[in-house]
Short mmCIF file of C-alpha atoms in Angstrom, two decimals:
data_model
loop_
_atom_site.label_atom_id
_atom_site.label_comp_id
_atom_site.label_asym_id
_atom_site.label_seq_id
_atom_site.Cartn_x
_atom_site.Cartn_y
_atom_site.Cartn_z
CA MET A 1 -21.72 14.70 12.53
CA THR A 2 -22.46 11.14 13.58
CA PHE A 3 -20.30 8.09 12.90
CA PHE A 4 -23.17 5.66 13.45
CA SER A 5 -25.18 5.85 10.21
CA ARG A 6 -26.56 2.42 9.46
CA THR A 7 -26.93 2.75 5.70
CA ARG A 8 -24.26 2.36 3.07
CA ARG A 9 -25.39 5.56 1.35
CA ASN A 10 -24.99 7.63 4.48
CA ALA A 11 -21.66 5.99 5.27
CA LEU A 12 -20.33 6.91 1.83
CA LYS A 13 -21.55 10.48 2.23
CA LEU A 14 -19.84 10.60 5.60
CA MET A 15 -16.54 9.45 4.15
CA ALA A 16 -16.79 11.96 1.32
CA GLY A 17 -17.22 14.68 3.92
CA THR A 18 -14.04 13.88 5.76
CA ALA A 19 -12.16 16.51 3.76
CA MET A 20 -13.83 19.01 6.06
CA LEU A 21 -12.17 17.62 9.18
CA PRO A 22 -10.25 20.16 11.27
CA LEU A 23 -6.77 20.81 9.95
CA MET A 24 -3.94 18.83 11.53
CA ARG A 25 -0.85 21.03 11.59
CA LEU A 26 2.57 19.63 10.80
CA PRO A 27 5.63 21.31 12.29
CA ALA A 28 6.62 24.33 10.23
CA SER A 29 10.10 24.34 8.77
CA ALA A 30 12.48 27.25 9.08
CA ASP A 31 12.22 27.84 5.34
CA GLN A 32 8.54 28.50 4.62
CA LYS A 33 9.11 27.63 0.95
CA ALA A 34 10.73 24.30 1.64
CA PRO A 35 9.09 21.42 -0.22
CA LEU A 36 7.06 18.67 1.37
CA ARG A 37 8.82 15.31 1.30
CA ALA A 38 6.56 12.26 1.48
CA ILE A 39 8.23 8.99 2.44
CA VAL A 40 6.23 6.24 0.76
CA ILE A 41 6.15 2.58 1.85
CA SER A 42 3.64 -0.22 1.28
CA ASP A 43 2.96 -3.93 1.77
CA LEU A 44 5.54 -4.58 4.51
CA HIS A 45 4.03 -7.97 5.48
CA SER A 46 5.98 -8.48 8.72
CA ALA A 47 9.27 -8.66 6.80
CA TYR A 48 11.58 -8.86 9.81
CA GLU A 49 14.66 -9.51 7.68
CA ARG A 50 14.45 -5.90 6.44
CA MET A 51 12.10 -3.99 8.75
CA GLY A 52 14.91 -2.76 10.98
CA GLN A 53 16.91 -1.71 7.92
CA LEU A 54 13.88 0.09 6.47
CA LEU A 55 13.43 2.04 9.69
CA ALA A 56 17.13 2.92 9.65
CA ALA A 57 16.82 4.22 6.08
CA ILE A 58 13.85 6.40 7.06
CA GLU A 59 15.61 7.70 10.17
CA THR A 60 18.75 8.53 8.18
CA ARG A 61 16.77 10.33 5.49
CA ILE A 62 14.78 12.49 7.89
CA SER A 63 17.75 13.37 10.10
CA ALA A 64 19.81 14.47 7.09
CA ASP A 65 17.07 16.65 5.57
CA LYS A 66 15.42 19.43 7.53
CA SER A 67 12.49 19.69 5.11
CA THR A 68 9.01 18.88 6.40
CA HIS A 69 8.27 15.16 6.06
CA ILE A 70 5.18 13.02 6.11
CA ILE A 71 5.30 9.20 6.15
CA LEU A 72 2.72 7.28 4.09
CA LEU A 73 2.20 3.56 4.75
CA ASN A 74 -0.20 2.18 2.17
CA GLY A 75 -1.50 -0.93 3.86
CA ASP A 76 -0.48 -4.48 4.77
CA LEU A 77 1.79 -3.98 7.76
CA PHE A 78 1.11 -7.53 9.02
CA GLU A 79 1.44 -11.03 7.55
CA SER A 80 -0.41 -13.99 9.03
CA GLY A 81 1.99 -16.35 7.28
CA ASN A 82 4.78 -15.11 9.56
CA THR A 83 4.50 -17.42 12.55
CA VAL A 84 6.63 -15.14 14.73
CA ALA A 85 4.34 -12.19 14.00
CA MET A 86 1.34 -14.25 15.04
CA ARG A 87 2.93 -15.67 18.21
CA SER A 88 4.21 -12.27 19.32
CA GLN A 89 0.95 -10.48 18.40
CA GLY A 90 2.82 -8.15 16.05
CA GLU A 91 4.94 -6.52 18.74
CA ILE A 92 7.69 -5.68 16.23
CA GLU A 93 5.24 -4.04 13.83
CA TRP A 94 3.72 -1.96 16.59
CA SER A 95 7.18 -0.83 17.69
CA PHE A 96 7.92 0.07 14.07
CA LEU A 97 4.75 2.20 13.89
CA ALA A 98 5.58 3.89 17.19
CA ALA A 99 9.05 4.75 15.89
CA LEU A 100 7.62 6.22 12.68
CA ALA A 101 5.18 8.40 14.61
CA LYS A 102 8.10 9.95 16.52
CA LEU A 103 9.94 10.78 13.29
CA ALA A 104 7.20 12.55 11.35
CA PRO A 105 3.41 12.68 10.98
CA THR A 106 2.50 9.18 9.79
CA VAL A 107 -0.56 8.13 7.80
CA VAL A 108 -1.67 4.50 7.39
CA ASN A 109 -4.21 3.47 4.77
CA ILE A 110 -5.87 0.18 5.75
CA GLY A 111 -5.06 -2.73 3.45
CA ASN A 112 -6.32 -6.30 3.42
CA HIS A 113 -3.79 -7.58 6.00
CA GLU A 114 -4.29 -5.08 8.84
CA ALA A 115 -6.70 -7.59 10.43
CA ASP A 116 -4.32 -10.56 10.17
CA ILE A 117 -3.32 -10.65 13.83
CA ASP A 118 -6.25 -9.00 15.60
CA ASN A 119 -9.22 -9.69 13.37
CA ASP A 120 -11.16 -6.63 14.54
CA LEU A 121 -10.07 -3.65 12.43
CA GLY A 122 -11.60 -1.33 14.98
CA ARG A 123 -8.96 -2.31 17.50
CA PHE A 124 -6.19 -1.75 14.94
CA VAL A 125 -7.49 1.76 14.31
CA SER A 126 -7.80 2.53 18.02
CA ARG A 127 -4.29 1.31 18.86
CA ALA A 128 -2.69 3.11 15.91
CA LYS A 129 -4.43 6.36 16.83
CA GLY A 130 -3.13 5.93 20.35
CA LEU A 131 0.40 6.08 18.92
CA GLY A 132 -0.40 9.32 17.11
CA ILE A 133 -0.90 7.64 13.74
CA THR A 134 -3.52 8.99 11.32
CA VAL A 135 -5.53 6.05 9.93
CA LEU A 136 -7.52 6.33 6.72
CA SER A 137 -10.03 3.92 5.18
CA ASN A 138 -13.18 3.70 3.13
CA ILE A 139 -14.01 0.27 4.63
CA ILE A 140 -17.31 0.25 6.53
CA ASP A 141 -17.84 -1.62 9.79
CA LYS A 142 -20.94 -3.60 8.86
CA ARG A 143 -21.86 -3.98 12.53
CA ILE A 144 -22.58 -0.27 12.94
CA GLY A 145 -22.83 0.95 9.35
CA ALA A 146 -20.01 3.46 9.74
CA PRO A 147 -16.42 3.62 8.42
CA TYR A 148 -13.60 2.29 10.56
CA ALA A 149 -11.70 5.53 9.96
CA PRO A 150 -12.09 8.73 7.94
CA ALA A 151 -11.39 8.33 4.24
CA SER A 152 -9.34 11.53 4.10
CA LYS A 153 -7.47 14.03 6.24
CA THR A 154 -6.40 17.61 5.65
CA PHE A 155 -3.04 18.75 7.01
CA GLU A 156 -1.50 22.21 6.96
CA VAL A 157 2.18 22.47 6.09
CA ASP A 158 3.84 25.88 6.13
CA GLY A 159 0.58 27.54 5.13
CA ARG A 160 -0.20 25.00 2.42
CA LYS A 161 -3.00 22.46 2.51
CA VAL A 162 -2.11 18.79 2.10
CA ILE A 163 -5.05 16.43 1.58
CA VAL A 164 -4.47 12.68 1.92
CA ALA A 165 -7.20 10.20 0.98
CA GLY A 166 -7.23 6.41 1.30
CA LEU A 167 -9.20 3.54 -0.23
CA ALA A 168 -9.05 -0.24 -0.05
CA THR A 169 -9.38 -3.28 -2.29
CA ASN A 170 -12.81 -4.89 -2.38
CA ALA A 171 -11.31 -8.33 -3.15
CA ILE A 172 -12.91 -9.76 -0.02
CA ASN A 173 -11.22 -13.18 -0.30
CA THR A 174 -7.84 -11.51 0.33
CA TYR A 175 -8.90 -10.42 3.84
CA PRO A 176 -8.68 -12.81 6.82
CA LYS A 177 -11.67 -15.14 6.62
CA VAL A 178 -12.80 -14.50 10.19
CA ALA A 179 -12.84 -10.72 9.60
CA ARG A 180 -14.87 -10.66 6.39
CA ASP A 181 -18.36 -10.70 7.90
CA ALA A 182 -17.72 -7.33 9.55
CA LEU A 183 -16.54 -5.61 6.35
CA THR A 184 -18.46 -3.69 3.72
CA ILE A 185 -16.02 -2.44 1.10
CA PRO A 186 -17.15 -0.12 -1.69
CA GLU A 187 -16.18 -0.95 -5.24
CA PRO A 188 -13.06 1.25 -5.51
CA VAL A 189 -13.59 2.87 -8.93
CA GLU A 190 -17.22 3.71 -8.16
CA TRP A 191 -16.25 5.08 -4.76
CA ALA A 192 -13.38 7.12 -6.20
CA LYS A 193 -15.52 8.69 -8.93
CA THR A 194 -18.15 9.66 -6.36
CA ASN A 195 -15.90 10.91 -3.60
CA LEU A 196 -12.41 11.92 -4.71
CA PRO A 197 -13.47 14.90 -6.86
CA GLU A 198 -15.09 16.36 -3.74
CA ILE A 199 -12.17 15.51 -1.45
CA ALA A 200 -9.38 16.90 -3.68
CA ARG A 201 -8.88 20.65 -3.89
CA PRO A 202 -7.12 22.71 -6.60
CA ASP A 203 -5.39 24.83 -3.93
CA ALA A 204 -4.02 21.80 -2.06
CA ILE A 205 -1.30 19.19 -2.46
CA ASN A 206 -3.45 16.14 -3.19
CA ILE A 207 -2.28 12.64 -2.24
CA VAL A 208 -4.31 9.46 -2.80
CA MET A 209 -3.27 6.20 -1.13
CA SER A 210 -4.94 3.35 -2.99
CA HIS A 211 -4.72 -0.26 -1.85
CA ALA A 212 -7.16 -1.23 -4.61
CA GLY A 213 -4.52 -2.48 -7.04
CA VAL A 214 -3.41 -1.50 -10.54
CA VAL A 215 -6.54 -2.56 -12.42
CA ALA A 216 -8.78 -0.29 -10.35
CA ASP A 217 -6.21 2.49 -10.13
CA ARG A 218 -5.98 2.71 -13.90
CA ASP A 219 -9.61 3.86 -13.97
CA ILE A 220 -9.20 6.09 -10.92
CA LEU A 221 -6.30 8.16 -12.28
CA PRO A 222 -8.43 10.10 -14.84
CA VAL A 223 -10.82 11.43 -12.16
CA LEU A 224 -8.00 13.04 -10.14
CA PRO A 225 -6.71 16.61 -10.47
CA ASP A 226 -3.51 16.92 -12.48
CA GLY A 227 -0.55 16.97 -10.11
CA THR A 228 -1.94 14.38 -7.66
CA LEU A 229 0.52 12.00 -6.02
CA VAL A 230 -1.06 8.52 -6.18
CA VAL A 231 0.46 5.81 -3.99
CA GLY A 232 -0.38 2.30 -5.18
CA GLY A 233 -0.25 -0.96 -3.28
CA HIS A 234 -1.66 -4.48 -2.91
CA ASP A 235 -0.05 -5.89 -6.10
CA HIS A 236 3.54 -5.95 -4.77
CA LEU A 237 4.84 -4.05 -7.79
CA ASN A 238 7.66 -1.54 -8.11
CA PHE A 239 7.25 1.13 -10.79
CA LEU A 240 6.52 4.77 -11.52
CA HIS A 241 3.90 5.95 -14.01
CA GLU A 242 3.72 9.58 -15.12
CA VAL A 243 0.75 11.27 -16.78
CA GLY A 244 0.84 15.05 -17.01
CA ALA A 245 1.92 16.28 -13.57
CA THR A 246 0.34 13.28 -11.81
CA ARG A 247 2.70 10.66 -10.42
CA TYR A 248 1.59 7.08 -9.69
CA ILE A 249 4.12 5.14 -7.60
CA HIS A 250 4.40 1.56 -6.32
CA THR A 251 7.25 0.77 -3.93
CA GLY A 252 7.38 -3.01 -3.95
CA SER A 253 6.79 -5.17 -0.89
CA TRP A 254 8.45 -6.96 2.03
CA CYS A 255 10.41 -3.80 3.00
CA THR A 256 12.61 -4.08 -0.10
CA SER A 257 12.33 -0.40 -1.05
CA MET A 258 10.83 2.97 -0.29
CA ALA A 259 10.28 6.16 -2.23
CA VAL A 260 10.70 9.83 -1.39
CA ALA A 261 8.31 12.16 -3.21
CA THR A 262 9.30 15.82 -3.18
CA ILE A 263 6.37 18.18 -3.79
CA GLU A 264 7.05 21.89 -4.18
CA ALA A 265 3.50 23.23 -4.43
CA PRO A 266 -0.11 22.30 -5.26
CA GLY A 267 -0.52 21.00 -8.79
CA GLN A 268 3.20 20.54 -9.36
CA ALA A 269 4.61 17.15 -10.29
CA ALA A 270 6.31 15.30 -7.47
CA ALA A 271 9.96 14.41 -7.97
CA ILE A 272 10.30 10.72 -7.12
CA GLU A 273 13.39 9.03 -5.72
CA THR A 274 13.32 5.29 -5.07
CA ILE A 275 15.63 3.75 -2.47
CA ALA A 276 16.43 0.04 -2.20
CA VAL A 277 16.69 -1.47 1.30
CA ASP A 278 19.61 -3.87 1.79
CA ARG A 279 18.87 -6.72 4.21
CA ASN A 280 22.59 -6.78 5.09
CA ALA A 281 22.67 -3.11 6.10
CA ALA A 282 22.66 -2.05 9.74
CA ALA A 283 19.24 -2.12 11.39
CA SER A 284 17.88 0.77 13.40
CA PRO A 285 19.11 0.45 17.03
CA SER A 286 15.55 1.13 18.16
CA LEU A 287 14.26 -2.00 16.42
CA GLY A 288 17.12 -4.32 15.45
CA ALA A 289 17.73 -5.79 18.90
CA GLN A 290 14.01 -6.29 19.46
CA ILE A 291 13.69 -8.21 16.18
CA GLU A 292 16.54 -10.53 17.10
CA LYS A 293 15.13 -11.10 20.59
CA THR A 294 11.63 -11.79 19.28
CA LEU A 295 12.86 -14.23 16.66
CA ALA A 296 14.95 -16.09 19.24
CA GLN A 297 11.97 -16.27 21.57
CA HIS A 298 9.39 -17.54 19.09
CA LEU A 299 11.13 -19.57 16.37
CA THR A 300 10.75 -23.33 16.80
CA PRO A 301 13.47 -25.92 16.14
CA GLU A 302 11.56 -27.00 13.03
CA GLU A 303 11.55 -23.44 11.68
CA LEU A 304 15.29 -23.10 12.36
CA GLU A 305 16.04 -26.29 10.42
CA VAL A 306 18.08 -25.76 7.26
CA VAL A 307 15.94 -27.09 4.41
CA ALA A 308 17.75 -25.80 1.31
CA LYS A 309 20.88 -24.02 0.09
CA THR A 310 21.44 -21.31 -2.50
CA ALA A 311 24.65 -20.42 -4.30
CA GLU A 312 23.54 -16.79 -4.57
CA ALA A 313 20.81 -14.67 -3.05
CA MET A 314 17.62 -14.45 -5.09
CA THR A 315 15.28 -11.50 -5.47
CA VAL A 316 11.59 -12.30 -5.26
CA ASP A 317 11.36 -12.27 -9.07
CA GLU A 318 14.33 -14.60 -9.41
CA ALA A 319 12.80 -16.94 -6.84
CA GLY A 320 9.47 -16.88 -8.66
CA ARG A 321 11.03 -17.84 -11.97
CA ARG A 322 13.09 -20.57 -10.30
CA VAL A 323 9.98 -22.06 -8.71
CA ALA A 324 8.22 -22.05 -12.08
CA GLU A 325 11.19 -24.00 -13.51
CA LEU A 326 11.15 -26.51 -10.67
CA ILE A 327 7.45 -27.33 -10.89
CA ALA A 328 7.71 -27.67 -14.67
CA ALA A 329 10.51 -30.19 -14.24
CA LYS A 330 8.59 -32.11 -11.55
CA ALA A 331 5.43 -32.39 -13.65
CA ARG A 332 7.38 -32.96 -16.88
CA ALA A 333 5.54 -29.97 -18.29
CA ASP A 334 6.61 -27.65 -21.07
CA VAL A 335 5.97 -24.51 -18.99
CA GLY A 336 5.52 -23.90 -15.27
CA PHE A 337 3.38 -21.07 -13.86
CA VAL A 338 2.98 -19.66 -10.35
CA GLY A 339 1.23 -16.50 -9.14
CA HIS A 340 3.61 -13.68 -8.26
CA THR A 341 2.03 -12.72 -4.92
CA SER A 342 2.49 -16.33 -3.83
CA PHE A 343 5.95 -14.96 -2.98
CA GLY A 344 6.98 -12.59 -0.22
CA ALA A 345 10.69 -12.18 0.36
CA GLY A 346 13.39 -13.48 -1.92
CA LEU A 347 15.97 -15.95 -0.62
CA PRO A 348 19.26 -15.17 1.12
CA LYS A 349 22.55 -16.72 0.02
CA GLY A 350 23.59 -19.98 1.66
CA ASP A 351 21.63 -21.99 4.20
CA ILE A 352 17.87 -21.50 3.99
CA ARG A 353 15.93 -22.11 7.17
CA ARG A 354 12.34 -23.30 6.94
CA TYR A 355 11.29 -19.92 8.32
CA ASP A 356 13.13 -18.13 5.48
CA PHE A 357 11.66 -20.50 2.91
CA ASN A 358 8.12 -19.91 4.16
CA ALA A 359 8.68 -16.16 3.97
CA CYS A 360 9.64 -16.60 0.32
CA LEU A 361 6.97 -19.08 -0.82
CA ARG A 362 3.99 -18.02 1.25
CA PHE A 363 1.40 -20.68 0.46
CA GLU A 364 1.26 -24.44 0.12
CA GLY A 365 -0.93 -25.92 -2.58
CA LYS A 366 -1.61 -28.62 -5.08
CA MET A 367 -0.11 -28.74 -8.58
CA LEU A 368 -2.47 -28.84 -11.53
CA VAL A 369 -1.85 -29.51 -15.24
CA THR A 370 -3.60 -28.72 -18.50
CA GLU A 371 -2.85 -28.78 -22.22
CA VAL A 372 -3.10 -25.98 -24.80
CA ASP A 373 -2.06 -25.32 -28.38
CA GLY A 374 0.63 -22.85 -29.40
CA GLU A 375 -1.72 -19.95 -30.09
CA VAL A 376 -3.29 -20.16 -26.66
CA LEU A 377 0.13 -20.46 -25.00
CA ASP A 378 1.37 -17.34 -26.80
CA ARG A 379 -1.60 -15.37 -25.48
CA ILE A 380 -1.01 -16.63 -21.95
CA LEU A 381 2.73 -15.90 -22.02
CA SER A 382 2.08 -12.35 -23.27
CA ARG A 383 0.63 -11.47 -19.85
CA CYS A 384 3.23 -13.25 -17.69
CA ASN A 385 6.53 -12.09 -16.12
CA GLN A 386 5.47 -8.48 -15.65
CA ASP A 387 8.43 -7.61 -13.42
CA GLY A 388 10.01 -5.53 -16.20
CA ASP A 389 9.28 -1.98 -17.35
CA ILE A 390 5.94 -2.35 -19.11
CA PRO A 391 3.17 0.17 -19.88
CA LEU A 392 0.45 0.70 -17.29
CA ALA A 393 -2.19 -0.31 -19.83
CA LYS A 394 -0.70 -3.82 -20.04
CA ARG A 395 -0.39 -4.43 -16.32
CA THR A 396 -2.84 -6.90 -14.78
CA GLY A 397 -1.94 -6.35 -11.11
CA ASP A 398 -0.98 -9.79 -9.87
CA TYR A 399 0.52 -11.94 -12.61
CA LEU A 400 2.14 -15.31 -13.30
CA TYR A 401 5.80 -16.15 -13.34
CA ALA A 402 6.26 -18.46 -16.33
CA MET A 403 9.32 -20.54 -17.17
CA PRO A 404 10.62 -21.23 -19.68
CA ASP A 405 9.22 -18.06 -21.22
CA LYS A 406 10.23 -19.19 -24.73
CA PRO A 407 9.52 -22.92 -24.97
CA ALA A 408 10.43 -24.95 -28.03
CA THR A 409 7.85 -24.90 -30.84
CA LYS A 410 5.40 -27.81 -30.93
CA GLU A 411 1.70 -28.47 -31.57
CA ARG A 412 0.52 -29.06 -28.00
CA TYR A 413 1.96 -27.92 -24.67
CA LYS A 414 1.58 -29.31 -21.18
CA LEU A 415 1.28 -26.57 -18.54
CA VAL A 416 1.55 -26.88 -14.75
CA CYS A 417 0.63 -24.31 -12.10
CA ASN A 418 -0.23 -23.94 -8.42
CA ASP A 419 -3.88 -24.48 -7.52
CA TRP A 420 -4.59 -20.81 -6.62
CA SER A 421 -3.64 -19.77 -10.15
CA ALA A 422 -5.91 -22.44 -11.66
CA ILE A 423 -8.84 -21.52 -9.40
CA ASN A 424 -8.46 -17.87 -10.46
CA GLN A 425 -7.54 -18.60 -14.08
CA LYS A 426 -9.50 -15.66 -15.50
CA SER A 427 -7.35 -13.20 -13.53
CA TYR A 428 -4.06 -15.01 -14.07
CA PHE A 429 -4.29 -16.76 -17.44
CA GLY A 430 -6.73 -14.27 -18.94
CA ARG A 431 -9.27 -16.97 -19.81
CA ASP A 432 -11.74 -19.32 -18.14
CA ASP A 433 -11.80 -22.28 -20.54
CA LEU A 434 -8.75 -24.19 -19.26
CA VAL A 435 -9.51 -27.64 -17.87
CA PHE A 436 -7.07 -28.68 -15.14
CA SER A 437 -6.35 -32.02 -13.50
CA GLU A 438 -4.44 -32.60 -10.29
CA VAL A 439 -0.93 -34.01 -10.16
CA GLU A 440 -1.53 -36.68 -7.55
CA ASN A 441 0.57 -36.89 -4.39
CA VAL A 442 2.59 -33.79 -5.29
CA LYS A 443 2.64 -30.56 -3.27
CA LEU A 444 4.08 -27.22 -4.30
CA LYS A 445 6.39 -26.51 -1.36
CA GLN A 446 7.86 -29.98 -1.15
CA THR A 447 8.57 -29.93 -4.89
CA VAL A 448 10.43 -26.65 -4.54
CA LEU A 449 12.37 -27.80 -1.48
CA GLU A 450 13.51 -30.92 -3.31
CA GLY A 451 14.70 -28.79 -6.19
CA LEU A 452 16.53 -26.25 -4.00
CA ALA A 453 18.10 -28.96 -1.88
#
């Protein structure tokens, strides 16, 4: 079988055929009937404030449980917005991957940030494989017309087949700009309908790692065998959706949580346990000291400068709502809006260094305003602040934080948002008829820093 087909059709056929790869055997447990435990993580984004603690949580879990484990990382290990990650060429992330590979068989599905540091995905795949990591992807290297990695892999665990498949988002503007010309990414729902029914097997434990996002996943779920474990990512959400025996899990982002899925047998529903990761907990000895050393080596005096203070720590959702309040006040608007994946980490309590602030509010931008009537505002607000427990059918993937969420009644409302949300208003506001104007001489980050200070 060749990996150098130069047509998209042949490349897709090739990926669909990866279920026939030779079996990779996981270590057998003493109890042949012991369940498989899948440790699920996603969207880590070079979150050094918790990466050592996340590794410690995984180490503790595996050492305390003699069941057979597999570790599933569903994309976005790196973050180009983390200046230390870029200056150190991701040395902490690579050490993290190496540590995972020593704990249990580890599978990485390529997301849209794997090319952040080294823009050639081929080199990411090669280096990860050198650590013993299994890499999955349905992304095609346009230069040779072949996939960067197989789209699926079959393992054997205590005499049972475990099939893991991976697919990516085709939102090309979310990949590093310099990497885009080398990428051909199938439309995820189309690819899933064509390939996943052939990859999945009724006699196997089926796991799908999708970095396509909620909107695509919603249409992918019906094509999967009942009892599939579906790992979501890309949208930085944290929820569990159950349909029949199928379980669809998102585990948040920035190393804030992980999940453990316990699967007894093919077709049986996975039991899901979610575990929060405390940034104040002890870091893994194998990574904690390296993180501190790397930060000390690469942080600049400007990044160490204290630029704000907080009375209490803020989660990412609390920070998002606070930013929406601050930009509304600055623009003298009735409601402020900001896209939820504009945020990475939350904020710690006390002094906030510029480095911490930039990890929280990832992107700079302009502030734009528009006006709407009450009916339009009600429709917009109905799709905002999706950090609660809401039905899958109502989720839009990325969404807007909006504050105040219940403004006083009036005929017309002035709205303010960051420029990315305005540029992509159809996705965020649910409409494309809003006419925005720029708030002159006002930038998003400076507005927020003034408010926090």
